[in-house]
């Protein structure tokens, strides 16, 4: 408690406007600790630390037992850089955690976007950046590269059924290889000719799942396959969220519900939630 009061005094001395706002809105003034099991917690920790940079320096200066942990100007500069880089991962995490649309088809694009951002960051790093930071960025880029090998094991033709991954993405990847680019254009022309001859419909764009549903009589087996693949979310967030909400459906008085009844209730609840959101 004494340390907490000392921290509040440091905040009040260095950022009195924040203290006044906190009293009105009950805004927390404490720092955020990193948690290995919580997504984006490192970014939140650094963001809050930068907000209270002056208070942290003042608090450390007033306590001799922690003076060895004092942050230099270079440390704060690295923290700001790292916070900006981690913001990219936080945005990617937020996108992959959405439940309003299927996300498996966008996972490839999100990972590739992160790779491109990291590549740009590595190229623009100043010479005085810590070697540890450079090593961490390189390892992050390599980790994202590992997932591309896993994508090679996936049923790639089904990805082509989704408009978010197609000719434009491959064209960008083949810009440095004339043979691959020429082959890509020929394959595109051949595919368009085949599609226009046998399958073309009168629309500019559509939801892929709805398209397969409307053509389920023409392609019953392909419809089942595409439905199962395209409906897979890019992360387990949506599934975990629905599972956590199950306790609202299965109460003590409803503990004898049959599995199929619980399944239908959960599906109806999700459908009502999506309709209300739209």
PDB file of C-alpha atoms in Angstrom:
ATOM      1  CA  UNK A   1       0.000   0.000   0.000  1.00  0.00           C
ATOM      2  CA  UNK A   2       2.828   2.438   0.771  1.00  0.00           C
ATOM      3  CA  UNK A   3       4.394   1.872  -2.647  1.00  0.00           C
ATOM      4  CA  UNK A   4       1.030   2.413  -4.303  1.00  0.00           C
ATOM      5  CA  UNK A   5       0.540   5.710  -2.513  1.00  0.00           C
ATOM      6  CA  UNK A   6       4.066   6.745  -3.529  1.00  0.00           C
ATOM      7  CA  UNK A   7       3.198   5.895  -7.141  1.00  0.00           C
ATOM      8  CA  UNK A   8       0.045   8.014  -7.000  1.00  0.00           C
ATOM      9  CA  UNK A   9       2.117  10.927  -5.686  1.00  0.00           C
ATOM     10  CA  UNK A  10       4.547  10.553  -8.585  1.00  0.00           C
ATOM     11  CA  UNK A  11       1.661  10.561 -11.065  1.00  0.00           C
ATOM     12  CA  UNK A  12       0.111  13.601  -9.392  1.00  0.00           C
ATOM     13  CA  UNK A  13       3.401  15.504  -9.584  1.00  0.00           C
ATOM     14  CA  UNK A  14       4.216  14.645 -13.198  1.00  0.00           C
ATOM     15  CA  UNK A  15       0.719  14.423 -14.734  1.00  0.00           C
ATOM     16  CA  UNK A  16      -1.775  16.306 -12.573  1.00  0.00           C
ATOM     17  CA  UNK A  17      -4.265  16.523 -15.441  1.00  0.00           C
ATOM     18  CA  UNK A  18      -4.438  12.726 -15.554  1.00  0.00           C
ATOM     19  CA  UNK A  19      -5.094  12.579 -11.822  1.00  0.00           C
ATOM     20  CA  UNK A  20      -7.978  15.041 -12.119  1.00  0.00           C
ATOM     21  CA  UNK A  21      -9.477  13.108 -15.022  1.00  0.00           C
ATOM     22  CA  UNK A  22      -9.129   9.849 -13.109  1.00  0.00           C
ATOM     23  CA  UNK A  23     -11.062  11.262 -10.166  1.00  0.00           C
ATOM     24  CA  UNK A  24     -13.930  12.231 -12.461  1.00  0.00           C
ATOM     25  CA  UNK A  25     -14.018   9.145 -14.684  1.00  0.00           C
ATOM     26  CA  UNK A  26     -12.498   6.597 -12.276  1.00  0.00           C
ATOM     27  CA  UNK A  27      -9.712   5.909 -14.789  1.00  0.00           C
ATOM     28  CA  UNK A  28      -7.060   3.488 -13.467  1.00  0.00           C
ATOM     29  CA  UNK A  29      -3.665   5.069 -12.866  1.00  0.00           C
ATOM     30  CA  UNK A  30      -1.746   1.845 -12.286  1.00  0.00           C
ATOM     31  CA  UNK A  31       0.672   0.304 -14.732  1.00  0.00           C
ATOM     32  CA  UNK A  32      -0.253  -2.766 -16.770  1.00  0.00           C
ATOM     33  CA  UNK A  33       1.794  -5.920 -16.291  1.00  0.00           C
ATOM     34  CA  UNK A  34       2.685  -8.196 -19.185  1.00  0.00           C
ATOM     35  CA  UNK A  35       0.983 -11.598 -19.218  1.00  0.00           C
ATOM     36  CA  UNK A  36       2.221 -14.444 -21.418  1.00  0.00           C
ATOM     37  CA  UNK A  37      -1.262 -15.958 -21.727  1.00  0.00           C
ATOM     38  CA  UNK A  38      -3.008 -12.710 -22.684  1.00  0.00           C
ATOM     39  CA  UNK A  39      -2.902 -11.494 -26.271  1.00  0.00           C
ATOM     40  CA  UNK A  40      -1.423  -8.047 -26.931  1.00  0.00           C
ATOM     41  CA  UNK A  41      -0.656  -7.514 -23.237  1.00  0.00           C
ATOM     42  CA  UNK A  42       2.935  -6.493 -24.020  1.00  0.00           C
ATOM     43  CA  UNK A  43       1.697  -3.704 -26.286  1.00  0.00           C
ATOM     44  CA  UNK A  44      -0.749  -2.535 -23.610  1.00  0.00           C
ATOM     45  CA  UNK A  45       2.011  -2.610 -20.986  1.00  0.00           C
ATOM     46  CA  UNK A  46       4.350  -0.470 -23.113  1.00  0.00           C
ATOM     47  CA  UNK A  47       1.558   1.896 -24.118  1.00  0.00           C
ATOM     48  CA  UNK A  48       0.673   2.565 -20.468  1.00  0.00           C
ATOM     49  CA  UNK A  49       4.368   2.900 -19.537  1.00  0.00           C
ATOM     50  CA  UNK A  50       4.903   5.566 -22.216  1.00  0.00           C
ATOM     51  CA  UNK A  51       1.842   7.411 -20.945  1.00  0.00           C
ATOM     52  CA  UNK A  52       3.408   7.575 -17.466  1.00  0.00           C
ATOM     53  CA  UNK A  53       7.045   7.967 -18.527  1.00  0.00           C
ATOM     54  CA  UNK A  54       7.654  10.943 -16.242  1.00  0.00           C
ATOM     55  CA  UNK A  55       5.951   9.258 -13.304  1.00  0.00           C
ATOM     56  CA  UNK A  56       8.060   6.118 -13.741  1.00  0.00           C
ATOM     57  CA  UNK A  57      11.310   8.096 -13.813  1.00  0.00           C
ATOM     58  CA  UNK A  58      10.237  10.092 -10.746  1.00  0.00           C
ATOM     59  CA  UNK A  59       9.148   6.988  -8.831  1.00  0.00           C
ATOM     60  CA  UNK A  60      12.456   5.204  -9.497  1.00  0.00           C
ATOM     61  CA  UNK A  61      14.460   8.290  -8.546  1.00  0.00           C
ATOM     62  CA  UNK A  62      12.645   8.458  -5.196  1.00  0.00           C
ATOM     63  CA  UNK A  63      13.393   4.810  -4.316  1.00  0.00           C
ATOM     64  CA  UNK A  64      17.082   3.953  -4.084  1.00  0.00           C
ATOM     65  CA  UNK A  65      16.451   0.204  -3.877  1.00  0.00           C
ATOM     66  CA  UNK A  66      15.286   0.132  -7.511  1.00  0.00           C
ATOM     67  CA  UNK A  67      17.616   2.763  -8.992  1.00  0.00           C
ATOM     68  CA  UNK A  68      19.424   0.045 -10.958  1.00  0.00           C
ATOM     69  CA  UNK A  69      16.235  -0.309 -13.026  1.00  0.00           C
ATOM     70  CA  UNK A  70      16.216   3.332 -14.131  1.00  0.00           C
ATOM     71  CA  UNK A  71      15.503   3.751 -17.846  1.00  0.00           C
ATOM     72  CA  UNK A  72      17.763   5.864 -20.026  1.00  0.00           C
ATOM     73  CA  UNK A  73      16.684   8.042 -22.941  1.00  0.00           C
ATOM     74  CA  UNK A  74      17.810   5.268 -25.281  1.00  0.00           C
ATOM     75  CA  UNK A  75      15.660   2.753 -23.382  1.00  0.00           C
ATOM     76  CA  UNK A  76      12.585   4.959 -23.764  1.00  0.00           C
ATOM     77  CA  UNK A  77      13.306   5.415 -27.475  1.00  0.00           C
ATOM     78  CA  UNK A  78      13.467   1.639 -27.917  1.00  0.00           C
ATOM     79  CA  UNK A  79      10.248   1.222 -25.945  1.00  0.00           C
ATOM     80  CA  UNK A  80       8.485   3.654 -28.276  1.00  0.00           C
ATOM     81  CA  UNK A  81       9.770   1.795 -31.328  1.00  0.00           C
ATOM     82  CA  UNK A  82       8.741  -1.559 -29.899  1.00  0.00           C
ATOM     83  CA  UNK A  83       5.309  -0.252 -28.981  1.00  0.00           C
ATOM     84  CA  UNK A  84       4.735   0.893 -32.559  1.00  0.00           C
ATOM     85  CA  UNK A  85       5.811  -2.469 -33.950  1.00  0.00           C
ATOM     86  CA  UNK A  86       3.650  -4.439 -31.527  1.00  0.00           C
ATOM     87  CA  UNK A  87       0.677  -2.310 -32.545  1.00  0.00           C
ATOM     88  CA  UNK A  88       0.790  -4.102 -35.911  1.00  0.00           C
ATOM     89  CA  UNK A  89       0.416  -7.467 -34.176  1.00  0.00           C
ATOM     90  CA  UNK A  90      -2.380  -6.144 -31.986  1.00  0.00           C
ATOM     91  CA  UNK A  91      -4.316  -5.009 -35.069  1.00  0.00           C
ATOM     92  CA  UNK A  92      -3.757  -8.399 -36.702  1.00  0.00           C
ATOM     93  CA  UNK A  93      -4.948 -10.157 -33.547  1.00  0.00           C
ATOM     94  CA  UNK A  94      -8.085  -8.003 -33.482  1.00  0.00           C
ATOM     95  CA  UNK A  95      -8.839  -8.811 -37.124  1.00  0.00           C
ATOM     96  CA  UNK A  96      -8.385 -12.535 -36.598  1.00  0.00           C
ATOM     97  CA  UNK A  97     -10.588 -12.438 -33.485  1.00  0.00           C
ATOM     98  CA  UNK A  98     -13.604 -11.041 -35.321  1.00  0.00           C
ATOM     99  CA  UNK A  99     -16.732 -13.191 -35.411  1.00  0.00           C
ATOM    100  CA  UNK A 100     -18.814 -11.248 -37.948  1.00  0.00           C
ATOM    101  CA  UNK A 101     -17.161 -12.994 -40.920  1.00  0.00           C
ATOM    102  CA  UNK A 102     -15.208 -16.147 -41.652  1.00  0.00           C
ATOM    103  CA  UNK A 103     -11.508 -15.600 -41.196  1.00  0.00           C
ATOM    104  CA  UNK A 104      -9.605 -18.636 -42.491  1.00  0.00           C
ATOM    105  CA  UNK A 105      -9.376 -17.105 -45.961  1.00  0.00           C
ATOM    106  CA  UNK A 106      -7.883 -13.888 -44.559  1.00  0.00           C
ATOM    107  CA  UNK A 107      -5.235 -15.535 -42.382  1.00  0.00           C
ATOM    108  CA  UNK A 108      -2.795 -15.810 -45.294  1.00  0.00           C
ATOM    109  CA  UNK A 109      -3.253 -12.130 -46.163  1.00  0.00           C
ATOM    110  CA  UNK A 110      -2.808 -11.017 -42.532  1.00  0.00           C
ATOM    111  CA  UNK A 111       0.399 -13.015 -42.095  1.00  0.00           C
ATOM    112  CA  UNK A 112       1.806 -11.746 -45.372  1.00  0.00           C
ATOM    113  CA  UNK A 113       0.934  -8.184 -44.380  1.00  0.00           C
ATOM    114  CA  UNK A 114       2.815  -8.612 -41.109  1.00  0.00           C
ATOM    115  CA  UNK A 115       5.787 -10.006 -42.989  1.00  0.00           C
ATOM    116  CA  UNK A 116       5.852  -7.017 -45.332  1.00  0.00           C
ATOM    117  CA  UNK A 117       5.639  -4.591 -42.407  1.00  0.00           C
ATOM    118  CA  UNK A 118       8.493  -6.330 -40.578  1.00  0.00           C
ATOM    119  CA  UNK A 119      10.581  -6.299 -43.745  1.00  0.00           C
ATOM    120  CA  UNK A 120      10.031  -2.543 -44.071  1.00  0.00           C
ATOM    121  CA  UNK A 121      10.910  -2.010 -40.405  1.00  0.00           C
ATOM    122  CA  UNK A 122      14.130  -4.021 -40.697  1.00  0.00           C
ATOM    123  CA  UNK A 123      15.215  -2.019 -43.735  1.00  0.00           C
ATOM    124  CA  UNK A 124      14.576   1.312 -42.022  1.00  0.00           C
ATOM    125  CA  UNK A 125      16.209   0.545 -38.654  1.00  0.00           C
ATOM    126  CA  UNK A 126      18.794   3.113 -37.566  1.00  0.00           C
ATOM    127  CA  UNK A 127      22.321   1.921 -36.882  1.00  0.00           C
ATOM    128  CA  UNK A 128      22.129   2.675 -33.157  1.00  0.00           C
ATOM    129  CA  UNK A 129      19.310   0.209 -32.482  1.00  0.00           C
ATOM    130  CA  UNK A 130      20.111  -2.531 -29.988  1.00  0.00           C
ATOM    131  CA  UNK A 131      21.230  -5.844 -31.567  1.00  0.00           C
ATOM    132  CA  UNK A 132      18.691  -7.641 -29.368  1.00  0.00           C
ATOM    133  CA  UNK A 133      15.868  -5.703 -31.013  1.00  0.00           C
ATOM    134  CA  UNK A 134      17.163  -6.528 -34.489  1.00  0.00           C
ATOM    135  CA  UNK A 135      17.410 -10.203 -33.564  1.00  0.00           C
ATOM    136  CA  UNK A 136      13.847 -10.198 -32.201  1.00  0.00           C
ATOM    137  CA  UNK A 137      12.497  -8.657 -35.429  1.00  0.00           C
ATOM    138  CA  UNK A 138      14.345 -11.184 -37.582  1.00  0.00           C
ATOM    139  CA  UNK A 139      13.013 -14.071 -35.485  1.00  0.00           C
ATOM    140  CA  UNK A 140       9.479 -12.673 -35.744  1.00  0.00           C
ATOM    141  CA  UNK A 141       9.822 -12.540 -39.531  1.00  0.00           C
ATOM    142  CA  UNK A 142      11.168 -16.103 -39.596  1.00  0.00           C
ATOM    143  CA  UNK A 143       8.312 -17.314 -37.400  1.00  0.00           C
ATOM    144  CA  UNK A 144       5.751 -15.887 -39.811  1.00  0.00           C
ATOM    145  CA  UNK A 145       7.626 -17.589 -42.662  1.00  0.00           C
ATOM    146  CA  UNK A 146       7.224 -20.950 -40.920  1.00  0.00           C
ATOM    147  CA  UNK A 147       3.444 -20.711 -41.263  1.00  0.00           C
ATOM    148  CA  UNK A 148       3.684 -20.525 -45.049  1.00  0.00           C
ATOM    149  CA  UNK A 149       4.971 -24.093 -45.099  1.00  0.00           C
ATOM    150  CA  UNK A 150       1.883 -25.116 -43.174  1.00  0.00           C
ATOM    151  CA  UNK A 151      -0.286 -23.348 -45.754  1.00  0.00           C
ATOM    152  CA  UNK A 152       1.325 -25.520 -48.435  1.00  0.00           C
ATOM    153  CA  UNK A 153      -0.215 -28.528 -46.701  1.00  0.00           C
ATOM    154  CA  UNK A 154      -3.690 -26.986 -46.908  1.00  0.00           C
ATOM    155  CA  UNK A 155      -6.193 -27.587 -49.743  1.00  0.00           C
ATOM    156  CA  UNK A 156      -5.079 -24.555 -51.772  1.00  0.00           C
ATOM    157  CA  UNK A 157      -7.685 -24.989 -54.559  1.00  0.00           C
ATOM    158  CA  UNK A 158     -10.415 -24.243 -52.033  1.00  0.00           C
ATOM    159  CA  UNK A 159      -8.746 -20.957 -51.146  1.00  0.00           C
ATOM    160  CA  UNK A 160      -9.174 -19.940 -54.768  1.00  0.00           C
ATOM    161  CA  UNK A 161     -12.924 -20.159 -54.197  1.00  0.00           C
ATOM    162  CA  UNK A 162     -12.655 -17.088 -51.977  1.00  0.00           C
ATOM    163  CA  UNK A 163     -12.191 -13.699 -53.694  1.00  0.00           C
ATOM    164  CA  UNK A 164      -9.809 -12.355 -51.035  1.00  0.00           C
ATOM    165  CA  UNK A 165      -6.973 -14.587 -52.186  1.00  0.00           C
ATOM    166  CA  UNK A 166      -6.395 -14.875 -55.900  1.00  0.00           C
ATOM    167  CA  UNK A 167      -4.716 -13.344 -58.900  1.00  0.00           C
ATOM    168  CA  UNK A 168      -3.694 -10.017 -57.327  1.00  0.00           C
ATOM    169  CA  UNK A 169      -1.894 -11.647 -54.414  1.00  0.00           C
ATOM    170  CA  UNK A 170       0.007 -14.072 -56.643  1.00  0.00           C
ATOM    171  CA  UNK A 171       0.831 -11.296 -59.091  1.00  0.00           C
ATOM    172  CA  UNK A 172       2.440  -9.260 -56.315  1.00  0.00           C
ATOM    173  CA  UNK A 173       4.526 -12.274 -55.291  1.00  0.00           C
ATOM    174  CA  UNK A 174       5.685 -12.936 -58.877  1.00  0.00           C
ATOM    175  CA  UNK A 175       6.740  -9.399 -59.810  1.00  0.00           C
ATOM    176  CA  UNK A 176      10.425 -10.361 -59.713  1.00  0.00           C
ATOM    177  CA  UNK A 177      10.011 -13.489 -61.850  1.00  0.00           C
ATOM    178  CA  UNK A 178       8.949 -12.961 -65.467  1.00  0.00           C
ATOM    179  CA  UNK A 179       8.342 -16.656 -66.214  1.00  0.00           C
ATOM    180  CA  UNK A 180       6.051 -17.140 -63.234  1.00  0.00           C
ATOM    181  CA  UNK A 181       4.219 -13.902 -64.010  1.00  0.00           C
ATOM    182  CA  UNK A 182       3.673 -14.931 -67.641  1.00  0.00           C
ATOM    183  CA  UNK A 183       2.424 -18.337 -66.562  1.00  0.00           C
ATOM    184  CA  UNK A 184       0.075 -16.720 -64.075  1.00  0.00           C
ATOM    185  CA  UNK A 185      -1.522 -14.544 -66.786  1.00  0.00           C
ATOM    186  CA  UNK A 186      -1.957 -17.558 -69.076  1.00  0.00           C
ATOM    187  CA  UNK A 187      -3.539 -19.598 -66.280  1.00  0.00           C
ATOM    188  CA  UNK A 188      -5.865 -16.711 -65.458  1.00  0.00           C
ATOM    189  CA  UNK A 189      -6.989 -16.409 -69.085  1.00  0.00           C
ATOM    190  CA  UNK A 190      -7.577 -20.165 -69.368  1.00  0.00           C
ATOM    191  CA  UNK A 191      -9.534 -20.250 -66.108  1.00  0.00           C
ATOM    192  CA  UNK A 192     -11.688 -17.283 -67.121  1.00  0.00           C
ATOM    193  CA  UNK A 193     -12.465 -18.901 -70.460  1.00  0.00           C
ATOM    194  CA  UNK A 194     -13.473 -22.169 -68.794  1.00  0.00           C
ATOM    195  CA  UNK A 195     -15.555 -20.442 -66.119  1.00  0.00           C
ATOM    196  CA  UNK A 196     -17.374 -18.138 -68.560  1.00  0.00           C
ATOM    197  CA  UNK A 197     -18.218 -21.087 -70.759  1.00  0.00           C
ATOM    198  CA  UNK A 198     -19.677 -23.358 -68.088  1.00  0.00           C
ATOM    199  CA  UNK A 199     -20.331 -21.603 -64.770  1.00  0.00           C
ATOM    200  CA  UNK A 200     -20.504 -17.810 -65.119  1.00  0.00           C
ATOM    201  CA  UNK A 201     -23.387 -16.054 -63.393  1.00  0.00           C
ATOM    202  CA  UNK A 202     -24.784 -12.547 -63.760  1.00  0.00           C
ATOM    203  CA  UNK A 203     -23.154 -10.829 -60.798  1.00  0.00           C
ATOM    204  CA  UNK A 204     -20.141  -8.663 -60.058  1.00  0.00           C
ATOM    205  CA  UNK A 205     -19.346  -9.978 -56.580  1.00  0.00           C
ATOM    206  CA  UNK A 206     -20.930 -12.210 -53.971  1.00  0.00           C
ATOM    207  CA  UNK A 207     -20.476 -13.905 -50.644  1.00  0.00           C
ATOM    208  CA  UNK A 208     -18.676 -17.200 -51.405  1.00  0.00           C
ATOM    209  CA  UNK A 209     -20.604 -19.190 -48.818  1.00  0.00           C
ATOM    210  CA  UNK A 210     -23.943 -17.900 -50.157  1.00  0.00           C
ATOM    211  CA  UNK A 211     -22.837 -18.687 -53.712  1.00  0.00           C
ATOM    212  CA  UNK A 212     -22.017 -22.269 -52.825  1.00  0.00           C
ATOM    213  CA  UNK A 213     -25.310 -22.566 -50.931  1.00  0.00           C
ATOM    214  CA  UNK A 214     -27.332 -21.342 -53.916  1.00  0.00           C
ATOM    215  CA  UNK A 215     -25.494 -23.850 -56.154  1.00  0.00           C
ATOM    216  CA  UNK A 216     -25.648 -26.769 -53.747  1.00  0.00           C
ATOM    217  CA  UNK A 217     -27.939 -28.710 -56.097  1.00  0.00           C
ATOM    218  CA  UNK A 218     -25.463 -28.401 -59.000  1.00  0.00           C
ATOM    219  CA  UNK A 219     -22.387 -29.262 -56.920  1.00  0.00           C
ATOM    220  CA  UNK A 220     -23.588 -31.193 -53.851  1.00  0.00           C
ATOM    221  CA  UNK A 221     -20.212 -32.680 -52.907  1.00  0.00           C
ATOM    222  CA  UNK A 222     -18.187 -29.550 -53.655  1.00  0.00           C
ATOM    223  CA  UNK A 223     -20.754 -27.498 -51.742  1.00  0.00           C
ATOM    224  CA  UNK A 224     -20.287 -29.594 -48.601  1.00  0.00           C
ATOM    225  CA  UNK A 225     -16.513 -29.384 -48.929  1.00  0.00           C
ATOM    226  CA  UNK A 226     -16.443 -25.617 -49.549  1.00  0.00           C
ATOM    227  CA  UNK A 227     -18.915 -24.986 -46.720  1.00  0.00           C
ATOM    228  CA  UNK A 228     -16.809 -26.897 -44.227  1.00  0.00           C
ATOM    229  CA  UNK A 229     -13.583 -25.141 -45.277  1.00  0.00           C
ATOM    230  CA  UNK A 230     -14.832 -21.572 -45.767  1.00  0.00           C
ATOM    231  CA  UNK A 231     -16.723 -21.571 -42.469  1.00  0.00           C
ATOM    232  CA  UNK A 232     -13.614 -22.327 -40.388  1.00  0.00           C
ATOM    233  CA  UNK A 233     -12.540 -19.247 -38.382  1.00  0.00           C
ATOM    234  CA  UNK A 234      -8.931 -18.122 -38.472  1.00  0.00           C
ATOM    235  CA  UNK A 235      -8.620 -18.461 -34.701  1.00  0.00           C
ATOM    236  CA  UNK A 236     -10.372 -20.186 -31.828  1.00  0.00           C
ATOM    237  CA  UNK A 237     -11.620 -16.915 -30.335  1.00  0.00           C
ATOM    238  CA  UNK A 238     -15.153 -17.218 -31.702  1.00  0.00           C
ATOM    239  CA  UNK A 239     -15.447 -20.840 -30.605  1.00  0.00           C
ATOM    240  CA  UNK A 240     -14.143 -20.066 -27.122  1.00  0.00           C
ATOM    241  CA  UNK A 241     -16.503 -17.105 -26.829  1.00  0.00           C
ATOM    242  CA  UNK A 242     -19.502 -19.256 -27.719  1.00  0.00           C
ATOM    243  CA  UNK A 243     -18.328 -22.012 -25.373  1.00  0.00           C
ATOM    244  CA  UNK A 244     -17.955 -19.519 -22.518  1.00  0.00           C
ATOM    245  CA  UNK A 245     -21.496 -18.293 -23.142  1.00  0.00           C
ATOM    246  CA  UNK A 246     -22.821 -21.809 -22.768  1.00  0.00           C
ATOM    247  CA  UNK A 247     -23.171 -21.372 -19.021  1.00  0.00           C
ATOM    248  CA  UNK A 248     -25.907 -18.808 -19.705  1.00  0.00           C
ATOM    249  CA  UNK A 249     -27.853 -21.491 -21.538  1.00  0.00           C
ATOM    250  CA  UNK A 250     -27.090 -24.468 -19.286  1.00  0.00           C
ATOM    251  CA  UNK A 251     -28.123 -23.321 -15.843  1.00  0.00           C
ATOM    252  CA  UNK A 252     -28.917 -25.443 -12.804  1.00  0.00           C
ATOM    253  CA  UNK A 253     -32.548 -25.673 -13.881  1.00  0.00           C
ATOM    254  CA  UNK A 254     -31.613 -26.640 -17.451  1.00  0.00           C
ATOM    255  CA  UNK A 255     -28.942 -29.200 -16.644  1.00  0.00           C
ATOM    256  CA  UNK A 256     -31.050 -32.005 -18.142  1.00  0.00           C
ATOM    257  CA  UNK A 257     -31.173 -30.521 -21.660  1.00  0.00           C
ATOM    258  CA  UNK A 258     -30.189 -32.881 -24.429  1.00  0.00           C
ATOM    259  CA  UNK A 259     -27.063 -32.139 -26.512  1.00  0.00           C
ATOM    260  CA  UNK A 260     -29.057 -31.421 -29.681  1.00  0.00           C
ATOM    261  CA  UNK A 261     -31.305 -29.004 -27.804  1.00  0.00           C
ATOM    262  CA  UNK A 262     -28.290 -27.126 -26.433  1.00  0.00           C
ATOM    263  CA  UNK A 263     -26.763 -27.015 -29.919  1.00  0.00           C
ATOM    264  CA  UNK A 264     -29.917 -25.540 -31.459  1.00  0.00           C
ATOM    265  CA  UNK A 265     -30.234 -22.974 -28.669  1.00  0.00           C
ATOM    266  CA  UNK A 266     -26.633 -21.823 -29.148  1.00  0.00           C
ATOM    267  CA  UNK A 267     -27.087 -21.569 -32.923  1.00  0.00           C
ATOM    268  CA  UNK A 268     -30.277 -19.548 -32.564  1.00  0.00           C
ATOM    269  CA  UNK A 269     -28.637 -17.224 -30.038  1.00  0.00           C
ATOM    270  CA  UNK A 270     -25.713 -16.581 -32.403  1.00  0.00           C
ATOM    271  CA  UNK A 271     -28.085 -16.010 -35.324  1.00  0.00           C
ATOM    272  CA  UNK A 272     -30.091 -13.467 -33.328  1.00  0.00           C
ATOM    273  CA  UNK A 273     -26.861 -11.725 -32.287  1.00  0.00           C
ATOM    274  CA  UNK A 274     -25.660 -11.396 -35.895  1.00  0.00           C
ATOM    275  CA  UNK A 275     -29.054 -10.206 -37.153  1.00  0.00           C
ATOM    276  CA  UNK A 276     -29.241  -7.607 -34.394  1.00  0.00           C
ATOM    277  CA  UNK A 277     -25.706  -6.418 -35.142  1.00  0.00           C
ATOM    278  CA  UNK A 278     -26.506  -5.979 -38.854  1.00  0.00           C
TER     279      UNK A 278
END
